[in-house]
Coordinates of C-alpha atoms in Angstrom, one line a residue:
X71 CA 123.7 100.3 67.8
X72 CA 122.4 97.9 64.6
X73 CA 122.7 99.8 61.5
X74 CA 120.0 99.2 58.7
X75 CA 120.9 97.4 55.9
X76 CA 118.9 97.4 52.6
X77 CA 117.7 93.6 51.6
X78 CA 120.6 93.8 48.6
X79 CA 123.1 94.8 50.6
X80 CA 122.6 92.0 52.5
X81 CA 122.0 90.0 49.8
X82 CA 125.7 90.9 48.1
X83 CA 127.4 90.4 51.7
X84 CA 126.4 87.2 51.7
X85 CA 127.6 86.2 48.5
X86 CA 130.9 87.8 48.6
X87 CA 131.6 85.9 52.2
X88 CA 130.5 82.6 50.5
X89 CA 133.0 83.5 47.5
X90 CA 135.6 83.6 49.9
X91 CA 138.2 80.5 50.5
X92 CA 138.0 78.2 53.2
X93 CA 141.1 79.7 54.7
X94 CA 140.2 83.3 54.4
X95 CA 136.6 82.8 56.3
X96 CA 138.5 81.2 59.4
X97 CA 141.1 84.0 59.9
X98 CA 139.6 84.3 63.4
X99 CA 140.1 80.8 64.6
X100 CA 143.5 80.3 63.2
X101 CA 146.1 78.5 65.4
X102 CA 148.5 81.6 65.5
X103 CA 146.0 83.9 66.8
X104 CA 147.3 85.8 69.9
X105 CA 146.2 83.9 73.2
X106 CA 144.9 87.6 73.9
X107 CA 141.5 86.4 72.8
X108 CA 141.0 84.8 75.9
X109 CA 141.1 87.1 77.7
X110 CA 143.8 86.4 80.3
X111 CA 147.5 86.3 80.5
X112 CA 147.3 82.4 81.2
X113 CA 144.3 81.7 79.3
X114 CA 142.5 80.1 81.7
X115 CA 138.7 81.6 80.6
X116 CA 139.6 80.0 77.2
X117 CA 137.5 80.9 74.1
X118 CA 134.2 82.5 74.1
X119 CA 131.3 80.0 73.0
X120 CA 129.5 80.8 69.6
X121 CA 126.4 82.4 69.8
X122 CA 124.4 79.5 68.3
X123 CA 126.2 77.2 71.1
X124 CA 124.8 79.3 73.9
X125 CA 121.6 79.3 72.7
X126 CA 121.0 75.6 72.4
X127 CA 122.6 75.2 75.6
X128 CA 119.6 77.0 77.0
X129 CA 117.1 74.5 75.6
X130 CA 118.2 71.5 75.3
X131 CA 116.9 70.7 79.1
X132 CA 113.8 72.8 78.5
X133 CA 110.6 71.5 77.4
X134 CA 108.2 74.0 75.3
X135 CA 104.9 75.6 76.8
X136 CA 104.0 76.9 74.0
X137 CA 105.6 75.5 70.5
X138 CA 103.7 78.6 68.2
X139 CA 102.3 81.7 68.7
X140 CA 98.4 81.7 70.3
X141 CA 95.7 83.6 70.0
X142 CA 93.8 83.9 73.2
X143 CA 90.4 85.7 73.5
X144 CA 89.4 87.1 77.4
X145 CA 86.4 85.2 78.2
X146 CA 84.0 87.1 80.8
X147 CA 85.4 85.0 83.9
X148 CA 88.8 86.0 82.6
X149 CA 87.4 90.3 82.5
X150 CA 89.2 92.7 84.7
X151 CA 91.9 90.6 85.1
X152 CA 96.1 92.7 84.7
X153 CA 97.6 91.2 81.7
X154 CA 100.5 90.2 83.7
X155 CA 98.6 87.9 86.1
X156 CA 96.7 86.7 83.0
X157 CA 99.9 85.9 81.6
X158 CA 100.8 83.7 84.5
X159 CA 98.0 81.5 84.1
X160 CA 97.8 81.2 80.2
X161 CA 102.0 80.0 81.0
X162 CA 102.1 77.9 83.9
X163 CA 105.7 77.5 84.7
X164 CA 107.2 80.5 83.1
X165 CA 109.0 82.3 85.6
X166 CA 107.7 86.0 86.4
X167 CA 110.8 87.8 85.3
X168 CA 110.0 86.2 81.6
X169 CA 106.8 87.1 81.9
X170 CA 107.6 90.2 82.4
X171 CA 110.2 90.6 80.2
X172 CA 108.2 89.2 76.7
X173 CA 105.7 92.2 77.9
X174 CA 108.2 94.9 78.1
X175 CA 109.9 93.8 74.7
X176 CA 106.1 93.7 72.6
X177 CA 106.3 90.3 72.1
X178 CA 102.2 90.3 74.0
X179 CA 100.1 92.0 72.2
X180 CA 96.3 92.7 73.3
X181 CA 94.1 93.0 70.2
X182 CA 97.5 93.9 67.8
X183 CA 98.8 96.1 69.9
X184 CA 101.5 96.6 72.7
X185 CA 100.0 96.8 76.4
X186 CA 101.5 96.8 79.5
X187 CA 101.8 94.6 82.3
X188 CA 99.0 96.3 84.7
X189 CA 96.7 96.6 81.4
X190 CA 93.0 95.3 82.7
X191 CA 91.6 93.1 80.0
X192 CA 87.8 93.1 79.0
X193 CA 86.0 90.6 77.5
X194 CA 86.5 90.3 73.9
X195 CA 90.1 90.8 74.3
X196 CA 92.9 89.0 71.9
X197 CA 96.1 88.7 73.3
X198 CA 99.0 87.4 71.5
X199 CA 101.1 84.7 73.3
X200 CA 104.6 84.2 72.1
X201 CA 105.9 80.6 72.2
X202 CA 108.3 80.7 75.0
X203 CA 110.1 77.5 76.3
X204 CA 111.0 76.8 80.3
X205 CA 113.2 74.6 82.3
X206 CA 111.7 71.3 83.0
X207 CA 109.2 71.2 85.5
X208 CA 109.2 68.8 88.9
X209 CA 106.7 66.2 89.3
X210 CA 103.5 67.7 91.0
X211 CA 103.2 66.7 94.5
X212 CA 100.5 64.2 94.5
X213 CA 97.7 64.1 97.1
X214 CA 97.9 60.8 99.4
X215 CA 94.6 58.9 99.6
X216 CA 94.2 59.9 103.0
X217 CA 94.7 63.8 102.1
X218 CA 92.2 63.3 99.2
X219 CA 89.7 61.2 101.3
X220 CA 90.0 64.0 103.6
X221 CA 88.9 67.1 101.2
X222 CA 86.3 65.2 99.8
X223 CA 84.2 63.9 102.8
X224 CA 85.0 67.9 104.0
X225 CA 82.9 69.1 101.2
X226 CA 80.4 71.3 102.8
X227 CA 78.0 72.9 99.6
X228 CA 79.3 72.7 96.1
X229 CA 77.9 75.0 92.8
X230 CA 79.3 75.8 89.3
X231 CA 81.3 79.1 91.4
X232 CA 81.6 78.0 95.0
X233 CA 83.0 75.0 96.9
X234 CA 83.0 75.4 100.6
X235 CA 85.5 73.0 102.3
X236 CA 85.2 72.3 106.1
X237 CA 88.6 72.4 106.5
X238 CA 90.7 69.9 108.6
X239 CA 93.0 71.2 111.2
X240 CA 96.9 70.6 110.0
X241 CA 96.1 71.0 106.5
X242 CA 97.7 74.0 105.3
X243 CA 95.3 76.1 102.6
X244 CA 98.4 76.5 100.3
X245 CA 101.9 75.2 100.0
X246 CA 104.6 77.1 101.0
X247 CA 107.1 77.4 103.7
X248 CA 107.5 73.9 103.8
X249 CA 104.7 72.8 102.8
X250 CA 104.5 71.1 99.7
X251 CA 100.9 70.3 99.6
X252 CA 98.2 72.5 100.1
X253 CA 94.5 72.4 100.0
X254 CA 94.3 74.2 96.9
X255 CA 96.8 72.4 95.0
X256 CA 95.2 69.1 96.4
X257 CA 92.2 70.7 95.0
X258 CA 93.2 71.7 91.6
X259 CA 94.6 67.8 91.4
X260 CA 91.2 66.0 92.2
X261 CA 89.5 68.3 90.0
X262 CA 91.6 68.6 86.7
X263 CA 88.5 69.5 85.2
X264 CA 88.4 72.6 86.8
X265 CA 89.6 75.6 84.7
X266 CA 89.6 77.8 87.8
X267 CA 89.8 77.3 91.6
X268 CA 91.4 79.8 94.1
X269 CA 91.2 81.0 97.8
X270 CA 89.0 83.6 98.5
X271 CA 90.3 83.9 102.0
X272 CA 92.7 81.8 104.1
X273 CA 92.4 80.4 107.7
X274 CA 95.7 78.8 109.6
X275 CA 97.2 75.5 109.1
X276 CA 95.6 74.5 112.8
X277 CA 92.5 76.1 112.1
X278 CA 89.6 73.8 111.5
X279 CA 86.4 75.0 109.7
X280 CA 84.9 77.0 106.5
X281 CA 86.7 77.4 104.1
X282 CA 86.0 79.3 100.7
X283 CA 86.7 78.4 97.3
X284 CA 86.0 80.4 93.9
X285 CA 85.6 78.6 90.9
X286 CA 84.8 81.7 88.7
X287 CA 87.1 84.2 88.7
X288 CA 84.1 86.7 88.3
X289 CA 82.8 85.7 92.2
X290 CA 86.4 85.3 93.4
X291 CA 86.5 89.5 92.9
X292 CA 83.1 89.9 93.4
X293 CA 84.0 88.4 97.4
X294 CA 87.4 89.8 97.2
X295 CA 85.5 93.3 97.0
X296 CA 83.2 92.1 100.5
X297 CA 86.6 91.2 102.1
X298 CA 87.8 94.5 101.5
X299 CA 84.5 96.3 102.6
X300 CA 84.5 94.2 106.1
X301 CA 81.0 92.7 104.5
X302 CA 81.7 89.3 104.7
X303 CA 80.6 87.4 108.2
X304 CA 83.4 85.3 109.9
X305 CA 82.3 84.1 113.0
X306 CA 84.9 81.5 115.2
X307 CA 84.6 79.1 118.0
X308 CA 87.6 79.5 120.4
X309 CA 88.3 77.5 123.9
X310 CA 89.9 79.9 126.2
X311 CA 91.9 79.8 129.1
X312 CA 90.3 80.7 132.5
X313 CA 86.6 82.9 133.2
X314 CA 86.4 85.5 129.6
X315 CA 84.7 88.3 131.3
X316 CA 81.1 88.8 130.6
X317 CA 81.3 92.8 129.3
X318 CA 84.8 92.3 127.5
X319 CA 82.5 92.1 124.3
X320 CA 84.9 93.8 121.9
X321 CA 88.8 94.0 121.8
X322 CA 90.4 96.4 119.8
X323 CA 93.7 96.6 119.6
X324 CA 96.4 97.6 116.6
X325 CA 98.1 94.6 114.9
X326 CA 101.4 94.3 113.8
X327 CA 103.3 91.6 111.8
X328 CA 107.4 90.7 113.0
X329 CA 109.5 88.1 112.1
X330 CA 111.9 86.5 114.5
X331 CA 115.7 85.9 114.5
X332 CA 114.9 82.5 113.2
X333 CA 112.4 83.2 110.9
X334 CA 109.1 82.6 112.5
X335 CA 106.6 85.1 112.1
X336 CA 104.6 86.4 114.9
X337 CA 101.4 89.1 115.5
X338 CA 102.0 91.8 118.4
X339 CA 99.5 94.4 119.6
X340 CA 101.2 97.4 118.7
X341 CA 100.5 100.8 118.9
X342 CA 101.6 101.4 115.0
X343 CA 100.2 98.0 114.2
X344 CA 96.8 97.8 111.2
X345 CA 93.4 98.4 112.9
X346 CA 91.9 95.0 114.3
X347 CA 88.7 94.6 115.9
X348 CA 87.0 91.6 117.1
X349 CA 83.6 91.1 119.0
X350 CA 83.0 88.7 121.6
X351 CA 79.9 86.6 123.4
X352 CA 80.2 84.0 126.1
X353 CA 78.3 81.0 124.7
X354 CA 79.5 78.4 127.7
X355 CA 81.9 78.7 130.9
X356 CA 83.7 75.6 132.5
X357 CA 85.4 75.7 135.6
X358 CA 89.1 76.6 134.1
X359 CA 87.9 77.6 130.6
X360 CA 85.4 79.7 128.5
X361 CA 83.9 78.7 125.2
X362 CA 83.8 82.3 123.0
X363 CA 82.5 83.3 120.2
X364 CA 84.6 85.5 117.9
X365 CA 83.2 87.7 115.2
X366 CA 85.9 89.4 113.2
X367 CA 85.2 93.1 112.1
X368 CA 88.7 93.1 110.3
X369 CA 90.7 90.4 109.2
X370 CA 94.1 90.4 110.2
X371 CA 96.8 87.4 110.3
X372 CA 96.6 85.8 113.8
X373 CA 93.8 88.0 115.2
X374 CA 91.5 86.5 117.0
X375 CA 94.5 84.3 118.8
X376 CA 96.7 87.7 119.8
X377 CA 93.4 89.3 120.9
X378 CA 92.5 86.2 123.4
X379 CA 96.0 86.3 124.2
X380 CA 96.1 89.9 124.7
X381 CA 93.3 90.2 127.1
X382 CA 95.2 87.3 129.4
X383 CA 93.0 84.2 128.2
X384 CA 94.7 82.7 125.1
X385 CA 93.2 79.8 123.3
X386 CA 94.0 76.2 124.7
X387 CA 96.4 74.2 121.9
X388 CA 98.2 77.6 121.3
X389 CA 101.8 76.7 120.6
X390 CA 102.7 79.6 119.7
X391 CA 100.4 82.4 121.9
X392 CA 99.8 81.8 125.3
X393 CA 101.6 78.2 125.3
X394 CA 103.2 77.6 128.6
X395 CA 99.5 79.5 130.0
X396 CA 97.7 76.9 128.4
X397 CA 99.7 73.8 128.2
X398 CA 98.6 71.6 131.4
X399 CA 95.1 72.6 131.3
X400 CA 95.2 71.2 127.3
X401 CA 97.1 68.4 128.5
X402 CA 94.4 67.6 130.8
X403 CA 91.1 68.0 128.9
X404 CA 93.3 65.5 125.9
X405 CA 93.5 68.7 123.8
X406 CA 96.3 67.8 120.9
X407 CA 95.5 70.8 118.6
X408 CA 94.6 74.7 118.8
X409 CA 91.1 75.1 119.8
X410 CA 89.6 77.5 117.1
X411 CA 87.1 76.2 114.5
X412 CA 86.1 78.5 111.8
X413 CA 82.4 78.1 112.6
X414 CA 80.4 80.2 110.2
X415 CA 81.1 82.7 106.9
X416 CA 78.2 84.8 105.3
X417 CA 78.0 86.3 101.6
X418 CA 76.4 88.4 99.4
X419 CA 76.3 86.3 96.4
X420 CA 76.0 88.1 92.7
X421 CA 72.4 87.3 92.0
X422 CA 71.5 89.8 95.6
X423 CA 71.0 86.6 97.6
X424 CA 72.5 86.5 101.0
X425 CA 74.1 82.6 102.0
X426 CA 75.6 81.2 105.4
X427 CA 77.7 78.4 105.6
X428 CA 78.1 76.7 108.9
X429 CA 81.0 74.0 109.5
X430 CA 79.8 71.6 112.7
X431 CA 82.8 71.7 115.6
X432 CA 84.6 68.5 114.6
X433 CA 84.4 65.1 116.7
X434 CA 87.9 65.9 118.6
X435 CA 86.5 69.3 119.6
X436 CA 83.7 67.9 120.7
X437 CA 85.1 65.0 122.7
X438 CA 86.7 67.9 124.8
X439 CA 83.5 69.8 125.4
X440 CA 81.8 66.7 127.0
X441 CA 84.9 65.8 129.3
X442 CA 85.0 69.3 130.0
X443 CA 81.1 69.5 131.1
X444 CA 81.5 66.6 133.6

């Protein structure tokens, strides 16, 4: 436990310890002192480093985010937001547990005093960032030309709050998992600019089609809130295997999430599985496949492709749902990649106007259609 010490107390101990001979003040790190200090018999953990030592260890491969103490003030788009994840933004590169830990030890403040890490901020807000220093940063992944020239000429509609990307199949939406570039990173790299820009939803790396982006954080929760409610329209084109029968117009069947022995994660219809419901139409039959539309009612990871596959007509391209069902006839139509294309997605803005976005079925898809109809 520290003891308080009065300003002249501390005063006096100084002076007397600066009084004292050279000889006197390095008692502890005379020659004949007992090889105890070590701290083993053989002294092989040698001497403890100063305090001082250990501390300049710990920056001097660290670069400062922040040099001084800031004052920053919640702006609207910034409202509602935890303090922690606010945090995380204001110090990019700061790991969470020291994000975390300046909160719990007072060093944030929100308008002079100490908040907590799920405190909401409002507008108005001051919040008190301590300068805190982190480990050198890696070099950004940088988007190729072709990756860039890709999001770009993907563009679909564009505002001061909203970019809608129809997405390329094979371009993840984030990185992760292996992937070091996503489209949001790519995103945040060709628009520097941009103070702002997340996902407001998230469609699979082989999924082609609409894709949301936010660039207020104000409509990001105002769509989050629609996502939630099952009030946003999502409506997929899907190739499927074999004759999709006319009255199976709605599949509903329990989802549930398991990772395999090495690591893959797959979707099962289980019976303790999350609630999943998606409606169907026949929009045009070939003679070994159907083209479907799919209208989710919930949105659960892999659902529309474990509730083809499910019913015993899996989408064609499916590595990893209905595969060995679906390879040949793929094989035969040319079909190199899953066929499901994020075809439309409908909002309720903030101003009480409704807006559809529509994403045309790309060339490839396309190309297979019109060998399909001969």
């Amino acid at each position: 436990m520290m003891k308080d010490v009065s300003p002249s107390a501390r005063k006096m101990n100084r002076k007397s310890h600066r009084d004292k001979p050279v000889s006197a003040r390095q008692g502890a790190k005379s020659s004949t002192r007992p090889d105890a200090r070590k701290g083993s018999r053989d002294g092989a953990r040698g001497p403890r480093k100063p305090t001082a030592d250990r501390g300049a260890a710990r920056v001097s491969e660290a670069t400062p985010a922040a040099v001084s103490v800031r004052m920053v003030t919640v702006d609207e788009d910034q409202a509602g937001q935890r303090l922690d994840n606010f945090l995380r933004v204001v110090l990019k590169g700061v790991p969470k547990t020291h994000v975390y830990r300046i909160i719990r030890k007072g060093e944030v403040r929100v308008n002079k005093g100490r908040a907590k890490a799920e405190t909401k901020l409002a507008a108005g807000d001051v919040v008190r960032v301590p300068p805190v220093r982190v480990s050198e940063a890696k070099a950004p992944v940088v988007p190729g030309m072709q990756v860039a020239q890709q999001i770009e000429s993907a563009i679909l509609y564009e505002d001061d709050a909203l970019l809608v990307l129809n997405k390329p199949s094979g371009l993840a939406v984030h990185g992760g998992s292996g992937v070091s570039l996503g489209v949001i990173e790519a995103l945040r790299q060709l628009r520097p600019d941009c103070r702002f820009l997340e996902l407001v939803h998230r469609i699979d790396r082989d999924t082609s089609g609409c894709l949301l982006i936010a660039k207020k954080r104000s409509l990001l929760r105002h769509l989050h809130a629609q996502i939630r409610e099952h009030h946003m329209l999502k409506v997929y084109n899907a190739l499927v295997d074999g004759r999709w029968p006319a009255r199976k117009e709605l599949v509903d069947a329990p989802l549930q999430k398991n990772i395999l022995q090495s690591g893959e994660r797959m979707v099962t219809v289980h019976p303790e599985g999350k609630r999943s419901k998606t409606r169907f139409r026949v929009m045009e039959r070939y003679q070994d496949a159907t083209l479907v539309e799919a209208s989710l009612e919930t949105g659960r990871t892999h659902q529309i492709r474990v509730h083809t596959q499910h019913t015993g007509h899996p989408i064609l391209g499916d590595v990893k749902y209905g595969y060995e069902q679906t390879r040949e006839l793929a094989e035969k139509v040319g079909l190199d990649r899953l066929f499901l294309h994020a075809r439309k997605v409908g909002v309720n803005l903030p101003d009480g106007s409704y807006r559809e976005f529509e994403a045309p079925l790309p060339a490839e898809l396309v190309k297979v259609l019109d060998g399909m109809a001969r």
